Every structure is written in structure tokens, then in C-alpha cells.
Tab-separated table of C-alpha atoms in Angstrom:
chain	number	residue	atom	x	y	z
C	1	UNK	CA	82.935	-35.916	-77.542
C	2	UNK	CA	80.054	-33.586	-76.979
C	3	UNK	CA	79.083	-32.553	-73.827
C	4	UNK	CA	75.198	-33.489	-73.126
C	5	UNK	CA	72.621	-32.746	-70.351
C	6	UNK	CA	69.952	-35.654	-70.378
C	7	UNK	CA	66.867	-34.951	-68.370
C	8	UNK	CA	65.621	-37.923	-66.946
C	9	UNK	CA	61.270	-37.539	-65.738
C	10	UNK	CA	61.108	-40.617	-63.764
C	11	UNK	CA	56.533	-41.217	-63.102
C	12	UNK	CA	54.344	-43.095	-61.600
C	13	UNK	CA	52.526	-45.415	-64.398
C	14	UNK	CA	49.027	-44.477	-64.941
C	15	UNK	CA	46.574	-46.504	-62.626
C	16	UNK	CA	49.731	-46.851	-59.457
C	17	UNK	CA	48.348	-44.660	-56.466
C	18	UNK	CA	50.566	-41.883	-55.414
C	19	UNK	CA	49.555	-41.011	-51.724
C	20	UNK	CA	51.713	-38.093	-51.490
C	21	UNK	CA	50.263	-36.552	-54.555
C	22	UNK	CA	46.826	-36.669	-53.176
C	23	UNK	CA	48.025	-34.812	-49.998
C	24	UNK	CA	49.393	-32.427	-52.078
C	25	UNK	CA	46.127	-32.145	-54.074
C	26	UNK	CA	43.985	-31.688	-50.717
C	27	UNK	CA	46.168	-28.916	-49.446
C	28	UNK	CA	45.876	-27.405	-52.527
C	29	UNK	CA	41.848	-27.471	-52.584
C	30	UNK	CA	42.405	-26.479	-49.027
C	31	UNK	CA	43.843	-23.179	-50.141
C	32	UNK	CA	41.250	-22.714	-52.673
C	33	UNK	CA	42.514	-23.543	-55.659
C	34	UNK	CA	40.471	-25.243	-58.034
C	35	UNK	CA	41.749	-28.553	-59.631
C	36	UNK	CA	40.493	-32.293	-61.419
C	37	UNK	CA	43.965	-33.950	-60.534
C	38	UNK	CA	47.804	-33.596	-59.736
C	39	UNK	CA	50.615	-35.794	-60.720
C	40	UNK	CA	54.259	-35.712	-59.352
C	41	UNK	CA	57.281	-36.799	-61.305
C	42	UNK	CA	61.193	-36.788	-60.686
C	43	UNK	CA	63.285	-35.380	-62.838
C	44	UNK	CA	67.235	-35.801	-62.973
C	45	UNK	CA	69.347	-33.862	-64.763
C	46	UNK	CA	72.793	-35.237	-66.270
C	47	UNK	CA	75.496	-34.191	-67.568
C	48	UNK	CA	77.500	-36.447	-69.466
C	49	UNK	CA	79.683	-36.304	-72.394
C	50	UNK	CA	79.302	-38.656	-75.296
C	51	UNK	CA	79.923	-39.194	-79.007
C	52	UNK	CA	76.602	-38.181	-80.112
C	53	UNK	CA	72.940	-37.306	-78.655
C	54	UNK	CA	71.639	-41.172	-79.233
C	55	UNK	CA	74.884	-42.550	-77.596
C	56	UNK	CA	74.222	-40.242	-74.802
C	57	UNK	CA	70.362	-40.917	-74.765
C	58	UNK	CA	71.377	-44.812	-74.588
C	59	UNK	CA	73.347	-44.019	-71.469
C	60	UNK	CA	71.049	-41.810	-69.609
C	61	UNK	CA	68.340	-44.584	-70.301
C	62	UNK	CA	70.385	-47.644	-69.073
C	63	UNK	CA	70.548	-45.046	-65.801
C	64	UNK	CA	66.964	-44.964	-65.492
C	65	UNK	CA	66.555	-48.658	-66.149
C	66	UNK	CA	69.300	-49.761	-63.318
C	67	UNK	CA	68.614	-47.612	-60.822
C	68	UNK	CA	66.505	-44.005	-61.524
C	69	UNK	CA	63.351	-45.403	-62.078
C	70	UNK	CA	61.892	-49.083	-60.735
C	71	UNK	CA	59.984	-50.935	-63.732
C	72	UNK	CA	57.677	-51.946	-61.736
C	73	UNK	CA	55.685	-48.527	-60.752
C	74	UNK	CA	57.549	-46.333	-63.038
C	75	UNK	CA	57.804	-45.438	-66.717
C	76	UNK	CA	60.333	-42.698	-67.678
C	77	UNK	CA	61.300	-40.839	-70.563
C	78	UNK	CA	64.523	-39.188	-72.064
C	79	UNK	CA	65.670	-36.072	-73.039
C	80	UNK	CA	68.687	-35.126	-74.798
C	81	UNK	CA	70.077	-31.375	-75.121
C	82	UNK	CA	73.178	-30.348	-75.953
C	83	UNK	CA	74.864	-28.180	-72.443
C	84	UNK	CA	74.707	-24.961	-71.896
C	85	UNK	CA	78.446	-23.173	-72.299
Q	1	UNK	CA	76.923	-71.827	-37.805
Q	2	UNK	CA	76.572	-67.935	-38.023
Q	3	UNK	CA	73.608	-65.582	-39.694
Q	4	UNK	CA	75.259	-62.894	-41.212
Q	5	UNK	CA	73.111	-59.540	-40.266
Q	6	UNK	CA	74.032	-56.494	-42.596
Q	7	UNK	CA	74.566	-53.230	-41.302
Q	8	UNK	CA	74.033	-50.654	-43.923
Q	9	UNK	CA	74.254	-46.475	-43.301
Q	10	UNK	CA	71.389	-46.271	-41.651
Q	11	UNK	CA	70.368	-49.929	-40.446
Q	12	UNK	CA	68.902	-49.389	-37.098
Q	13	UNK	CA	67.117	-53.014	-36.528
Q	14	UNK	CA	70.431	-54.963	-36.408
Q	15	UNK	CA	71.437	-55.070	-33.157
Q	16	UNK	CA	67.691	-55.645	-32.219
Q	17	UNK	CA	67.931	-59.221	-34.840
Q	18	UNK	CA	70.909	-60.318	-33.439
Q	19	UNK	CA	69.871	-60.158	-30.197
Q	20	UNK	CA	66.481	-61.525	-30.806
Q	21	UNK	CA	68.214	-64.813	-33.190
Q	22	UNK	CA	70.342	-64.963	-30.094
Q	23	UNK	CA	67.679	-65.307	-27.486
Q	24	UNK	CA	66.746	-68.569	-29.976
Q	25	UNK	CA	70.251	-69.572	-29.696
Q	26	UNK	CA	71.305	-68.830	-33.156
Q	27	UNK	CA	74.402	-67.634	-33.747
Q	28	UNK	CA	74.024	-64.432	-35.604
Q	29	UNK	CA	76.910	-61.344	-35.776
Q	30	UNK	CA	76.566	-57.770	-37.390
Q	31	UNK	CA	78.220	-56.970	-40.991
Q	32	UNK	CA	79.549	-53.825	-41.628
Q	33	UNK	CA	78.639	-54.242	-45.850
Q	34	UNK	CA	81.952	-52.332	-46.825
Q	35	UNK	CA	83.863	-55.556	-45.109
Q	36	UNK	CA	82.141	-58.048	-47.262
Q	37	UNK	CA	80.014	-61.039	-46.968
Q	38	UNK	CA	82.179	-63.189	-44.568
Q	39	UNK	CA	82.783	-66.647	-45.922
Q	40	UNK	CA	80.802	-69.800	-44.008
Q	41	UNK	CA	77.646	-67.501	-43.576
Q	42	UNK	CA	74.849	-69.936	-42.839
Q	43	UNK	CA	72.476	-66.973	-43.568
Q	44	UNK	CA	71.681	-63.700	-44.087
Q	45	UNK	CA	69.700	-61.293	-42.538
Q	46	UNK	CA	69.080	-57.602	-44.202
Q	47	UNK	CA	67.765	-55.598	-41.036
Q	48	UNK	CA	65.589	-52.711	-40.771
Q	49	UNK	CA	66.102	-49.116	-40.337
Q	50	UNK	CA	66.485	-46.835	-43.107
Q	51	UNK	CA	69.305	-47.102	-45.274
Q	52	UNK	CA	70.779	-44.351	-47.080
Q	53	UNK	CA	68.510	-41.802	-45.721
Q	54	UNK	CA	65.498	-43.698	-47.992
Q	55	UNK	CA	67.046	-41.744	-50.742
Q	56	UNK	CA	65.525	-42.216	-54.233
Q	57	UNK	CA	63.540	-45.010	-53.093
Q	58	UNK	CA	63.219	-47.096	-49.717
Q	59	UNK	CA	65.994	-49.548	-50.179
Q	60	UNK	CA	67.180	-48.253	-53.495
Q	61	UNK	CA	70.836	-47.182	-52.495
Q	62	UNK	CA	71.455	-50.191	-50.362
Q	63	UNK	CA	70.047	-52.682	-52.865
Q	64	UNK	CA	72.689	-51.413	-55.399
Q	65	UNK	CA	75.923	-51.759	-53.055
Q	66	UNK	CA	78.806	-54.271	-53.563
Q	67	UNK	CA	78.079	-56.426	-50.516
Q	68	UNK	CA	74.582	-57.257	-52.686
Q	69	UNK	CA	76.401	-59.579	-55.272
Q	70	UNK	CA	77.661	-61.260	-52.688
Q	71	UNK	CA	74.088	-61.619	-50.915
Q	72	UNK	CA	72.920	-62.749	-54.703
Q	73	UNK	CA	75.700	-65.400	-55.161
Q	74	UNK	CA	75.043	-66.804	-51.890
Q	75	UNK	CA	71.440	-66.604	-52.026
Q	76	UNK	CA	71.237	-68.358	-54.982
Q	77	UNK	CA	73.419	-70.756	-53.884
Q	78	UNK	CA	71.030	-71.787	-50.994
Q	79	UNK	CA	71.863	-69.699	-48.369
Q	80	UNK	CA	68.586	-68.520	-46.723
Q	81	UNK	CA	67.849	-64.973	-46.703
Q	82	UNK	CA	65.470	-62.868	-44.540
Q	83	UNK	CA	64.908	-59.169	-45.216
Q	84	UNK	CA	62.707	-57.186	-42.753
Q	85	UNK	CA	61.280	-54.112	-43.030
Q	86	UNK	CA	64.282	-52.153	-45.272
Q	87	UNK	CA	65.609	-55.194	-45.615
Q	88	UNK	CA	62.175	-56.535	-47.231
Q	89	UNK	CA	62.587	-53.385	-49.365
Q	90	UNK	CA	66.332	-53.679	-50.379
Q	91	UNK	CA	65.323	-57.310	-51.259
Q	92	UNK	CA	62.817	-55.830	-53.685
Q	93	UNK	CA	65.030	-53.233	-54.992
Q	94	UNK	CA	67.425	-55.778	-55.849
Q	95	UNK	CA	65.466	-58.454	-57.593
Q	96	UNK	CA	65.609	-60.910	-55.177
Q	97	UNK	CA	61.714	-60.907	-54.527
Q	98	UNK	CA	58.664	-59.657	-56.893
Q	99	UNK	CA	57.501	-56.361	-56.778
Q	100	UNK	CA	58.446	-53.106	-54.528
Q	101	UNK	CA	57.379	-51.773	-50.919
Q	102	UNK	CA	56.360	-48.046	-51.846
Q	103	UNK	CA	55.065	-45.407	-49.864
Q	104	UNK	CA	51.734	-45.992	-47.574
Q	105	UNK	CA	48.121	-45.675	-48.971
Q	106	UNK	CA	47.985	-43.058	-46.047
Q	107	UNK	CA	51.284	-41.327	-46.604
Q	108	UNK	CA	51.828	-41.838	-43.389
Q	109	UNK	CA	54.725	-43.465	-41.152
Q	110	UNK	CA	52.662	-46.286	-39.647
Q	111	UNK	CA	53.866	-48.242	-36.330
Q	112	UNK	CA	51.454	-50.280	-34.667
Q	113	UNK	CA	51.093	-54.585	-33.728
Q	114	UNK	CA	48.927	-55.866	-36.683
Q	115	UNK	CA	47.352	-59.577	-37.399
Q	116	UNK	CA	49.049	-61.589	-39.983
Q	117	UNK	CA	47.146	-64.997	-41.371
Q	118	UNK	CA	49.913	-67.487	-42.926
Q	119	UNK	CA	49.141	-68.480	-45.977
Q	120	UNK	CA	51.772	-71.044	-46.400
Q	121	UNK	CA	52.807	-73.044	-43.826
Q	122	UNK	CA	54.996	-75.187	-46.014
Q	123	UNK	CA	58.062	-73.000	-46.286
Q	124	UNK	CA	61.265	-72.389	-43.837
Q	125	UNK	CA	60.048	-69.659	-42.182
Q	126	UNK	CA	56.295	-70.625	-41.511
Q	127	UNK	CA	56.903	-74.008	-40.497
Q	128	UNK	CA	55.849	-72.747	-37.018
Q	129	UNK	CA	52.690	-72.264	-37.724
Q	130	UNK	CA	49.608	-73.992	-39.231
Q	131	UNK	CA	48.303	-72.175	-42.440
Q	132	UNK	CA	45.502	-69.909	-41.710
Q	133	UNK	CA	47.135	-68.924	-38.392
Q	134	UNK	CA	46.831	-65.637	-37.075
Q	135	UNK	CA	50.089	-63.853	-35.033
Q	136	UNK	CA	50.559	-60.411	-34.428
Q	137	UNK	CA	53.875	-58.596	-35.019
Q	138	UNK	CA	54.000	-54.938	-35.039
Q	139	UNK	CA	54.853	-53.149	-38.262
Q	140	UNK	CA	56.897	-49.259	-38.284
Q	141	UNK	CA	57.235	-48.135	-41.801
Q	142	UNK	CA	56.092	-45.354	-44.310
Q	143	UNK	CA	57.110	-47.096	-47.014
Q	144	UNK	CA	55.296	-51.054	-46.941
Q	145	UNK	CA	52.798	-50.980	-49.513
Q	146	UNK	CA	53.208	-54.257	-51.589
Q	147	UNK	CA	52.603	-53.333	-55.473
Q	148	UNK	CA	53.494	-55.842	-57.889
Q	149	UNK	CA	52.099	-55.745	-62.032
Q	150	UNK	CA	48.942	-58.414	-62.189
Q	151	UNK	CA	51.408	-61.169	-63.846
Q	152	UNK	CA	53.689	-61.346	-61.588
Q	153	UNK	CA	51.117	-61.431	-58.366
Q	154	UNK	CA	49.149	-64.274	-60.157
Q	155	UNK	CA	52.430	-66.063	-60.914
Q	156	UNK	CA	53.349	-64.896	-56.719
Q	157	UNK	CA	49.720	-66.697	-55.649
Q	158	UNK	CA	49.638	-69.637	-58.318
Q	159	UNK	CA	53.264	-70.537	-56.477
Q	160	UNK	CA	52.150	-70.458	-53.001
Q	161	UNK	CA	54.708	-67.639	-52.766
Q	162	UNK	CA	52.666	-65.045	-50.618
Q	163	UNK	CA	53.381	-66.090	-47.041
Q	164	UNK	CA	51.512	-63.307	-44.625
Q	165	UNK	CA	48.824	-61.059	-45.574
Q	166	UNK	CA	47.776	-58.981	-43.030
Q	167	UNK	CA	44.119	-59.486	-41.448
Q	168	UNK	CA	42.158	-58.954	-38.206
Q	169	UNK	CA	42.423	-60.949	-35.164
Q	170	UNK	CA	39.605	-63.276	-36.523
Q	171	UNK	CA	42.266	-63.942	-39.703
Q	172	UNK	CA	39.643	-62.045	-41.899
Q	173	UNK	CA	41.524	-60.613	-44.814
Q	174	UNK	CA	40.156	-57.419	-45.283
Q	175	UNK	CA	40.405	-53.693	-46.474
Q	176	UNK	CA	40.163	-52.604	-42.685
Q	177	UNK	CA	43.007	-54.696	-41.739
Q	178	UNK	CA	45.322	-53.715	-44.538
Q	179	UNK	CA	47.703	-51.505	-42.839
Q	180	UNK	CA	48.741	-49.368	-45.618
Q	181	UNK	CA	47.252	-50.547	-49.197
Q	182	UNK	CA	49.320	-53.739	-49.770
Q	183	UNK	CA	48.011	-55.389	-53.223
Q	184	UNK	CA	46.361	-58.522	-51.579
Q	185	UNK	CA	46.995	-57.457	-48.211
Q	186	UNK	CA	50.241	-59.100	-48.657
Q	187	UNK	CA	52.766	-58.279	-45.721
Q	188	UNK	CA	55.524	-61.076	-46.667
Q	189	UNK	CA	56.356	-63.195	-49.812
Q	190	UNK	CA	59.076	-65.663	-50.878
Q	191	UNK	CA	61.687	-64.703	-53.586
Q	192	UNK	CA	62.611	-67.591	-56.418
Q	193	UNK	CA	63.328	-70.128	-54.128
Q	194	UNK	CA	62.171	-71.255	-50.353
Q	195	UNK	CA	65.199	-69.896	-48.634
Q	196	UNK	CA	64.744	-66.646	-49.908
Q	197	UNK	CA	62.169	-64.667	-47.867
Q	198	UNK	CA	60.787	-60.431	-47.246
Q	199	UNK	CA	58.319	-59.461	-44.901
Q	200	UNK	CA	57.361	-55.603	-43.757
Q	201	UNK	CA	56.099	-56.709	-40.542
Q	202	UNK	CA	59.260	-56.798	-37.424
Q	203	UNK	CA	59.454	-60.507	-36.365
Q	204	UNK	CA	62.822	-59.706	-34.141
Q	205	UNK	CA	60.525	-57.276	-32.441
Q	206	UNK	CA	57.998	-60.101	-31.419
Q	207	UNK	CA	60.441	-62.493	-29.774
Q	208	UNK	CA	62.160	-61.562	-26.609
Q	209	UNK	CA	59.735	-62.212	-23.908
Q	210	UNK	CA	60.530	-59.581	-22.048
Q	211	UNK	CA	59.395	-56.823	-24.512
Q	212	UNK	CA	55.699	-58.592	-25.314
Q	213	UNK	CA	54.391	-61.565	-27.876
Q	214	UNK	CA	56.528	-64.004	-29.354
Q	215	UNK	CA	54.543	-64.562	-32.424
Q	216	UNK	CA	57.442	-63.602	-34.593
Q	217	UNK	CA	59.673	-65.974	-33.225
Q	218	UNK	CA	59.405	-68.803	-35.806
Q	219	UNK	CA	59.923	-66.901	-38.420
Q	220	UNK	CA	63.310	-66.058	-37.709
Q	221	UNK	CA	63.865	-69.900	-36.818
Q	222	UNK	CA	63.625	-70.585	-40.075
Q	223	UNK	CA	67.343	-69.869	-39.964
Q	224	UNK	CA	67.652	-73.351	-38.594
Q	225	UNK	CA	64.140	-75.456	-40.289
Q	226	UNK	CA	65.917	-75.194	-43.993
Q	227	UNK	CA	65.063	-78.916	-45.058
């Protein structure tokens, strides 16, 4: 076994309207900044150990798919590295 | 007979729903959800309030705890089911209903009386009513926008499965009277089957006299108008 941190980014889908991401956005023009757009994401990171990267990218993903992310507003996306000592 | 109301961490409309089913006379007691769905439930309410803190998502936590296979098994079996508020979230979360309740178009926690025109005055919990009717029930969430993918809101409409949408108090469905960016200005749907209902909108907190309307009153006697 290998000990793996997957890095879940858990996003809107393109076209869903994130209210708190255009508050953010308007503060931020508020303070001057210039800017077309803002998006937010979450991102989890997990530690896990598995056999290999894909059998701990399978895992991570059935995460996302039961509970991290909700299929119908989200997409989401994997990332596999092996930990840090 | 006896509802079954489930108190999650963080349910805070529970003892408001039993007392409310009570003032109907319907039998309804309070479930902690680590003791289990009691057996000869007659139905089950999920309450408002805000379970688990709202962590990850509105609903999310709750929707994903033990008691909710139970709440499936029965609900499939026939048992009606009423979520409110959370409850109308967890019952997204956990597949029992289309779509999800996400966060406001104003990012704002919203609580205010609103107009709701049923749409389908066919089912348990609008057989009060006439279709087209207009009641008003307040609403108190952050978290009650309706967004569902296209399919699965034509499939919701070409069923007859929307039952509110919110509206003014002429029963105009419009973009003013759409609380907080509902797709459709839908406030309350049906899941699969009948029994199975979510709504945003507080129907325990329109029934005891004493506090103001009523309107919300047959909705939650559709505990007892299962056909």
C-alpha cells in the first residue's frame, strides 16, 4: 500500500449561478480591483492509502460522487499525488 | 396512527410540526434519528432547522445518516413523506425528490410570508385546495433556490409533479414574486410517487390560529387524505 493525498475541486457547472461568488466579485470591484469574472470551488484534500494511484483515484472519485460534490450543480475533478513524508 | 417527525443535530422546526399536526389532531411524536425509524410510522415528517451546521451543503450530512434508509424503505413502501424547509433539502440530498435547494439568488437568509399558486390540486397534500389557488405561508431560508438540469424539470412539469410555485397575491407567477431564484418559481414538488412530497415554504408555521393564517394547514393534512 502506498500512501496517497487525492485533491478533490468540487465546482459549480458552467451556466449554475453562484450568488456568493458575485458578492465576492462586487466587494472586490469595490476595493478597486479590476476584474471580468470570479469563480469559487471546494477543494478537499485526502489522504488515503491504496494499492496504486488509479485504485486510489477510483476511491477519492466514488467520494465525490456519494457525497463531496451533488451531480446536479457540480462537476469535479481528481487529483492523485503521492504524500508528502 | 403516529407521524414520525425527525430530529436531526440541528432540527429546530420539530417541536413547532408536532405541535401544529397536533392542533389538526394528528398524532405526530419527535425522533431522535440515532434511535431509528420506529416501527408502525404512518408517516414521516423531516423538519426544518439546520442540520449539521449546513455543512458541505444544506441537508447534505443529514441526508446521508442511517435513519435515511429507513425513511427510503418506508417511503417507498407508501409511507407518506413531507420534508420542509431542511427537510425539503435533506429530501433532495438524498434522492428522494429531483433536483437540490442551493443557496439564494440574493445570498441572502430570506424570511418573509410569500404567495404560493397550487399547481396540482390532485395530490395528498393539495387536496385542500383548488388548483390555481393562492395561500401564503412564510418562507426562512438562505438556502431554497430550486435548480434542477432541463430533463429532469420537463420530466418534473410533464408529470404534474411541481405542486407550489411561488407568485403574487393575484397568483401571477412572476420574476418579482420569486423569492430567491427558484427554476420555475417552484417552491414545492413531489418525489417518485404521490406520498412523497418537499416544499421550502413553512406550512406548520401557517396553522395554529393563534400565531396568524392557516393557509398551510392542508398541506400537512395530507398526513391523513392518502387515497
Amino acid at each position: 500500500m502506498t500512501a496517497y493525498t487525492a485533491t478533490v475541486t468540487v465546482r459549480l457547472k458552467r451556466g449554475v449561478l453562484d450568488p456568493e461568488a458575485e458578492t465576492t466579485k462586487r466587494a472586490l470591484d469595490r476595493l478597486g480591483f479590476e476584474l471580468q469574472g470570479l469563480r469559487a470551488t471546494d477543494r478537499y484534500e485526502i489522504d488515503l492509502d491504496a494499492a496504486d494511484a488509479d485504485a486510489a483515484e477510483e476511491r477519492a472519485s466514488e467520494m465525490a460522487d456519494r457525497l463531496l460534490a451533488n451531480p446536479t450543480i457540480h462537476d469535479y475533478e481528481v487529483e492523485v499525488e503521492e504524500a508528502e513524508e | 396512527m403516529t407521524i414520525a417527525v425527525i430530529q436531526f443535530g440541528g432540527s429546530n422546526c420539530d417541536r413547532d410540526a408536532v405541535r401544529a399536526l397536533a392542533h389538526l389532531g394528528i398524532d405526530a411524536e419527535r425522533v431522535w434519528h440515532e434511535d431509528g425509524l420506529p416501527e408502525e410510522v404512518s408517516g414521516i415528517m423531516l423538519p426544518g432547522g439546520f442540520s449539521y451546521g449546513d455543512y458541505l451543503r444544506a441537508g447534505a450530512m443529514a441526508a446521508r445518516s442511517p435513519i435515511m434508509n429507513e425513511v427510503r424503505e418506508a417511503a417507498d413502501d407508501g409511507v407518506p413523506l413531507l420534508g420542509v424547509c431542511n427537510g425539503a433539502q435533506v429530501g433532495c440530498e438524498s434522492g428522494l425528490t429531483d433536483g437540490v435547494f442551493t443557496t439564494n439568488e440574493s445570498a441572502r437568509f430570506q424570511c418573509e410570508h410569500v404567495f404560493l399558486r397550487v399547481e396540482n390540486a390532485e395530490t395528498p397534500w393539495t387536496r385542500a385546495y383548488d388548483e390555481g389557488d393562492v395561500i401564503e405561508i412564510p418562507i426562512a431560508h438562505g438556502e431554497g433556490r430550486f435548480e434542477i438540469t432541463d430533463e429532469k424539470y420537463d420530466a418534473l412539469v410533464d408529470d404534474d409533479r411541481v405542486l407550489f410555485r411561488y407568485c403574487d397575491a393575484e397568483g401571477n407567477v412572476t420574476d418579482d414574486a420569486n423569492p430567491n431564484g427558484s427554476t420555475g418559481n417552484v417552491a414545492g414538488i413531489l418525489g417518485a410517487r404521490e406520498t412523497v412530497a418537499v416544499l421550502m415554504p413553512h406550512p406548520e408555521r401557517a396553522t395554529l390560529p393563534d400565531v396568524g393564517g392557516t393557509d398551510g394547514q392542508g398541506i400537512l393534512r395530507g398526513f391523513t387524505s392518502i387515497e
